[in-house]
Coordinates of N, CA and C in Angstrom, one line a residue:
Q1212 N 0.8 -1.2 0.0 CA 0.0 0.0 0.0 C 0.9 1.2 0.0
A1213 N 0.7 2.1 -1.0 CA 1.5 3.2 -1.2 C 1.2 4.3 -0.1
Q1214 N 2.2 4.9 0.4 CA 2.0 5.9 1.5 C 3.0 7.0 1.3
L1215 N 2.6 8.3 1.5 CA 3.4 9.4 1.5 C 3.1 10.2 2.7
V1216 N 4.2 10.6 3.5 CA 4.0 11.3 4.7 C 4.9 12.5 4.7
E1217 N 4.3 13.6 4.8 CA 5.0 14.9 4.8 C 5.3 15.3 6.2
S1218 N 6.4 16.1 6.4 CA 6.8 16.7 7.6 C 7.6 17.9 7.4
G1219 N 7.8 18.7 8.4 CA 8.6 19.9 8.3 C 7.9 21.2 8.3
G1220 N 6.6 21.2 8.2 CA 5.8 22.4 8.1 C 5.8 23.1 9.5
G1221 N 5.3 24.3 9.5 CA 5.2 25.1 10.8 C 5.0 26.5 10.5
L1222 N 5.2 27.3 11.6 CA 5.0 28.8 11.5 C 6.4 29.4 11.4
V1223 N 6.5 30.3 10.5 CA 7.8 31.0 10.3 C 7.5 32.5 9.9
Q1224 N 8.4 33.3 10.2 CA 8.3 34.8 9.9 C 8.6 35.0 8.4
A1225 N 8.1 36.0 7.8 CA 8.4 36.4 6.5 C 9.9 36.5 6.4
G1226 N 10.5 36.0 5.3 CA 11.9 36.0 5.0 C 12.6 34.8 5.6
G1227 N 11.9 34.0 6.3 CA 12.5 32.8 6.9 C 12.5 31.6 5.9
S1228 N 13.0 30.5 6.5 CA 13.1 29.3 5.6 C 12.5 28.1 6.3
L1229 N 12.1 27.1 5.6 CA 11.6 25.8 6.0 C 12.1 24.7 5.0
R1230 N 12.2 23.5 5.5 CA 12.5 22.4 4.7 C 11.5 21.3 4.9
L1231 N 10.7 21.0 3.9 CA 9.7 20.0 3.9 C 10.3 18.7 3.5
S1232 N 9.8 17.6 4.1 CA 10.2 16.3 3.7 C 9.0 15.4 3.4
C1233 N 9.1 14.5 2.5 CA 8.1 13.6 2.2 C 8.7 12.2 2.1
A1234 N 8.3 11.3 3.0 CA 8.8 10.0 3.1 C 7.8 9.0 2.4
A1235 N 8.3 8.2 1.4 CA 7.5 7.4 0.6 C 7.7 5.9 1.0
S1236 N 6.6 5.1 0.9 CA 6.7 3.7 1.1 C 5.6 3.0 0.3
G1237 N 5.8 1.7 0.1 CA 4.8 0.9 -0.6 C 4.8 0.9 -2.1
F1238 N 5.8 1.6 -2.7 CA 5.9 1.6 -4.1 C 7.4 1.8 -4.4
T1239 N 7.8 1.6 -5.7 CA 9.2 1.8 -6.1 C 9.5 3.3 -6.3
F1240 N 9.9 3.9 -5.2 CA 10.1 5.3 -5.2 C 11.1 5.8 -6.3
S1241 N 12.1 5.1 -6.5 CA 13.1 5.5 -7.4 C 12.7 5.5 -8.9
S1242 N 11.5 4.9 -9.1 CA 10.9 4.9 -10.5 C 9.8 5.9 -10.7
Y1243 N 9.6 6.7 -9.7 CA 8.5 7.6 -9.8 C 8.9 9.1 -9.8
S1244 N 8.3 9.9 -10.6 CA 8.4 11.3 -10.5 C 7.7 11.8 -9.2
M1245 N 8.2 12.8 -8.6 CA 7.6 13.4 -7.4 C 7.3 14.9 -7.5
A1246 N 6.4 15.4 -6.8 CA 6.0 16.8 -6.9 C 5.5 17.3 -5.6
W1247 N 5.5 18.6 -5.5 CA 4.9 19.3 -4.4 C 3.8 20.2 -4.9
F1248 N 2.7 20.2 -4.3 CA 1.6 21.1 -4.6 C 1.2 21.8 -3.3
R1249 N 0.5 22.9 -3.4 CA 0.0 23.6 -2.2 C -1.4 24.1 -2.5
Q1250 N -2.1 24.3 -1.4 CA -3.5 24.8 -1.4 C -3.7 25.7 -0.2
A1251 N -4.0 26.9 -0.6 CA -4.3 27.9 0.5 C -5.9 27.9 0.7
P1252 N -6.3 28.4 1.8 CA -7.8 28.4 2.1 C -8.5 29.2 1.0
G1253 N -9.6 28.6 0.5 CA -10.4 29.3 -0.5 C -9.8 29.3 -1.9
K1254 N -8.6 28.7 -2.1 CA -8.0 28.7 -3.4 C -7.8 27.3 -4.0
E1255 N -7.6 27.2 -5.3 CA -7.4 25.9 -5.9 C -6.0 25.4 -5.6
R1256 N -5.8 24.1 -5.8 CA -4.5 23.5 -5.6 C -3.6 24.1 -6.6
E1257 N -2.4 24.4 -6.2 CA -1.4 25.0 -7.1 C -0.1 24.2 -7.1
F1258 N 0.4 24.0 -8.3 CA 1.7 23.3 -8.5 C 2.8 24.1 -8.0
V1259 N 3.8 23.5 -7.3 CA 4.9 24.1 -6.8 C 6.2 23.7 -7.5
A1260 N 6.5 22.4 -7.5 CA 7.7 21.9 -8.2 C 7.6 20.4 -8.3
A1261 N 8.4 19.9 -9.3 CA 8.4 18.5 -9.6 C 9.8 18.1 -10.0
I1262 N 10.1 16.8 -9.7 CA 11.4 16.3 -10.0 C 11.2 14.9 -10.6
S1263 N 12.0 14.5 -11.6 CA 11.9 13.2 -12.2 C 12.6 12.2 -11.4
A1264 N 12.3 10.9 -11.8 CA 12.8 9.8 -11.0 C 14.4 9.8 -10.8
S1265 N 15.1 10.2 -11.8 CA 16.5 10.3 -11.7 C 17.1 11.6 -11.3
S1266 N 16.2 12.6 -11.0 CA 16.5 14.0 -10.7 C 17.1 14.8 -11.9
R1267 N 17.0 14.2 -13.1 CA 17.5 14.8 -14.2 C 16.7 16.0 -14.6
N1268 N 15.4 15.9 -14.5 CA 14.4 16.9 -14.9 C 13.7 17.6 -13.7
I1269 N 13.7 18.9 -13.6 CA 13.0 19.6 -12.6 C 12.2 20.7 -13.2
L1270 N 11.0 20.8 -12.7 CA 10.1 21.9 -13.1 C 9.6 22.6 -11.9
Q1271 N 9.6 24.0 -12.0 CA 9.1 24.8 -10.9 C 8.1 25.8 -11.3
A1272 N 7.2 26.2 -10.5 CA 6.3 27.3 -10.7 C 7.1 28.6 -10.7
N1273 N 6.7 29.5 -11.6 CA 7.3 30.8 -11.6 C 7.3 31.5 -10.3
S1274 N 6.3 31.3 -9.5 CA 6.1 32.0 -8.2 C 7.2 31.6 -7.2
V1275 N 7.8 30.4 -7.4 CA 8.8 30.0 -6.4 C 10.2 29.9 -7.0
K1276 N 10.4 30.1 -8.2 CA 11.8 30.1 -8.8 C 12.7 31.0 -8.1
G1277 N 13.9 30.5 -7.8 CA 14.9 31.3 -7.1 C 14.7 31.3 -5.6
R1278 N 13.6 30.8 -5.1 CA 13.4 30.7 -3.6 C 13.2 29.3 -3.1
F1279 N 12.6 28.4 -3.9 CA 12.3 27.0 -3.5 C 13.2 26.1 -4.3
T1280 N 13.6 25.0 -3.7 CA 14.4 24.0 -4.4 C 13.9 22.6 -4.0
I1281 N 13.5 21.8 -5.1 CA 13.1 20.4 -4.9 C 14.3 19.5 -5.1
S1282 N 14.4 18.5 -4.3 CA 15.4 17.5 -4.4 C 14.9 16.1 -3.9
R1283 N 15.6 15.1 -4.1 CA 15.2 13.8 -3.7 C 16.4 12.9 -3.3
D1284 N 16.2 12.0 -2.5 CA 17.2 11.0 -2.1 C 16.6 9.6 -2.3
N1285 N 16.9 9.0 -3.4 CA 16.3 7.7 -3.7 C 16.7 6.6 -2.7
A1286 N 17.9 6.7 -2.1 CA 18.3 5.8 -1.1 C 17.5 5.8 0.2
K1287 N 16.9 7.0 0.4 CA 16.1 7.2 1.6 C 14.6 7.3 1.3
N1288 N 14.2 7.1 0.0 CA 12.8 7.2 -0.4 C 12.2 8.5 0.1
T1289 N 12.9 9.6 -0.1 CA 12.4 10.9 0.4 C 12.6 12.0 -0.6
V1290 N 11.6 12.8 -0.7 CA 11.7 14.0 -1.5 C 11.6 15.2 -0.6
Y1291 N 12.4 16.3 -1.0 CA 12.5 17.5 -0.1 C 12.0 18.7 -0.9
L1292 N 11.6 19.7 -0.1 CA 11.4 21.0 -0.6 C 12.0 22.1 0.3
Q1293 N 13.1 22.6 -0.1 CA 13.7 23.7 0.6 C 13.1 25.0 0.2
M1294 N 12.6 25.7 1.2 CA 11.8 26.9 1.0 C 12.5 28.1 1.7
N1295 N 13.0 29.0 0.9 CA 13.7 30.2 1.4 C 13.0 31.5 1.0
S1296 N 13.3 32.6 1.7 CA 12.7 33.9 1.5 C 11.1 33.7 1.4
L1297 N 10.6 33.1 2.4 CA 9.2 32.9 2.5 C 8.4 34.2 2.7
N1298 N 7.2 34.2 2.1 CA 6.4 35.4 2.3 C 4.9 34.9 2.6
P1299 N 4.1 35.8 3.2 CA 2.8 35.4 3.6 C 2.0 34.7 2.5
E1300 N 2.2 35.0 1.2 CA 1.5 34.4 0.1 C 1.9 32.9 -0.1
D1301 N 2.9 32.5 0.6 CA 3.3 31.0 0.6 C 2.5 30.2 1.6
T1302 N 1.7 30.8 2.4 CA 1.0 30.1 3.4 C 0.0 29.2 2.7
A1303 N 0.0 27.9 3.1 CA -0.8 26.9 2.5 C -0.5 25.5 3.1
V1304 N -1.4 24.6 2.8 CA -1.1 23.2 3.1 C -0.3 22.6 1.9
Y1305 N 0.9 22.1 2.2 CA 1.8 21.6 1.1 C 1.7 20.1 1.1
S1306 N 1.5 19.5 -0.1 CA 1.3 18.1 -0.2 C 2.3 17.5 -1.3
C1307 N 2.8 16.4 -1.0 CA 3.6 15.7 -2.0 C 2.8 14.7 -2.8
A1308 N 3.2 14.4 -4.0 CA 2.5 13.5 -4.9 C 3.5 12.7 -5.7
A1309 N 3.0 11.6 -6.2 CA 3.9 10.7 -7.0 C 3.1 10.2 -8.2
K1310 N 3.9 10.1 -9.4 CA 3.3 9.5 -10.6 C 4.5 8.9 -11.3
S1311 N 4.1 8.0 -12.2 CA 5.2 7.1 -12.8 C 6.0 7.8 -13.9
I1312 N 5.4 8.9 -14.6 CA 6.2 9.5 -15.6 C 6.2 11.0 -15.3
F1313 N 7.2 11.7 -15.9 CA 7.4 13.1 -15.5 C 6.6 14.1 -16.4
N1314 N 6.2 13.6 -17.6 CA 5.4 14.5 -18.5 C 4.2 15.1 -17.8
S1315 N 3.9 16.3 -18.2 CA 2.7 17.0 -17.6 C 2.8 17.1 -16.1
A1316 N 4.0 17.4 -15.6 CA 4.3 17.3 -14.2 C 3.5 18.3 -13.4
S1317 N 3.0 19.4 -13.9 CA 2.2 20.3 -13.2 C 0.7 20.0 -13.1
N1318 N 0.3 18.9 -13.7 CA -1.1 18.6 -13.8 C -1.4 17.7 -12.6
H1319 N -2.1 18.2 -11.6 CA -2.3 17.4 -10.3 C -3.2 16.2 -10.6
G1320 N -4.1 16.3 -11.6 CA -5.0 15.2 -11.9 C -4.3 13.9 -12.3
L1321 N -3.0 14.0 -12.7 CA -2.4 12.8 -13.2 C -1.6 12.1 -12.1
Y1322 N -1.6 12.6 -10.9 CA -0.8 11.9 -9.9 C -1.5 10.8 -9.3
E1323 N -0.8 9.7 -9.0 CA -1.4 8.5 -8.5 C -1.5 8.4 -7.0
Y1324 N -0.5 9.0 -6.3 CA -0.4 8.9 -4.8 C -0.2 10.3 -4.3
W1325 N -0.9 10.5 -3.1 CA -0.8 11.8 -2.4 C -0.6 11.6 -0.9
G1326 N 0.1 12.5 -0.4 CA 0.2 12.6 1.1 C -0.9 13.4 1.7
Q1327 N -1.0 13.5 3.0 CA -2.0 14.2 3.7 C -1.8 15.7 3.8
G1328 N -0.5 16.1 3.6 CA -0.2 17.5 3.6 C 0.4 18.0 5.0
T1329 N 1.1 19.1 4.9 CA 1.7 19.7 6.1 C 1.4 21.2 6.0
Q1330 N 1.0 21.8 7.1 CA 0.7 23.2 7.0 C 1.9 24.1 7.1
V1331 N 2.0 25.1 6.3 CA 3.1 26.1 6.3 C 2.4 27.4 6.5
T1332 N 2.7 28.2 7.5 CA 2.2 29.5 7.8 C 3.3 30.5 7.9
V1333 N 3.2 31.5 7.1 CA 4.2 32.6 7.1 C 3.6 33.9 7.6
S1334 N 4.1 34.4 8.7 CA 3.6 35.6 9.3 C 4.3 36.8 8.8
S1335 N 3.6 37.9 8.7 CA 4.2 39.1 8.2 C 4.9 39.9 9.3

């Protein structure tokens, strides 16, 4: 049974940093593309970043380029999201997701597995 468990969320002041982790189990992590999405209250789910199985390909939303970095460790079955220079607009529940191919990485409807999410709150 596939499972994704996020951690690392919390409350941080504007300009601060957080590192999210997503631990995977129950499927062949090293064969799956991984992504982070976020959803703020009253808003639609938004793509943040994605990384291919080999880490060769990375896609990021324009809103986070230069501030957020996605990475993965296939030996640890874990994907990370390093978030720097956070601002209140980054406040949301952040979820990781997995799918077997990298194509159309920003389309949340194509992902097979989802975590429950972790809350990130940025105060001004």
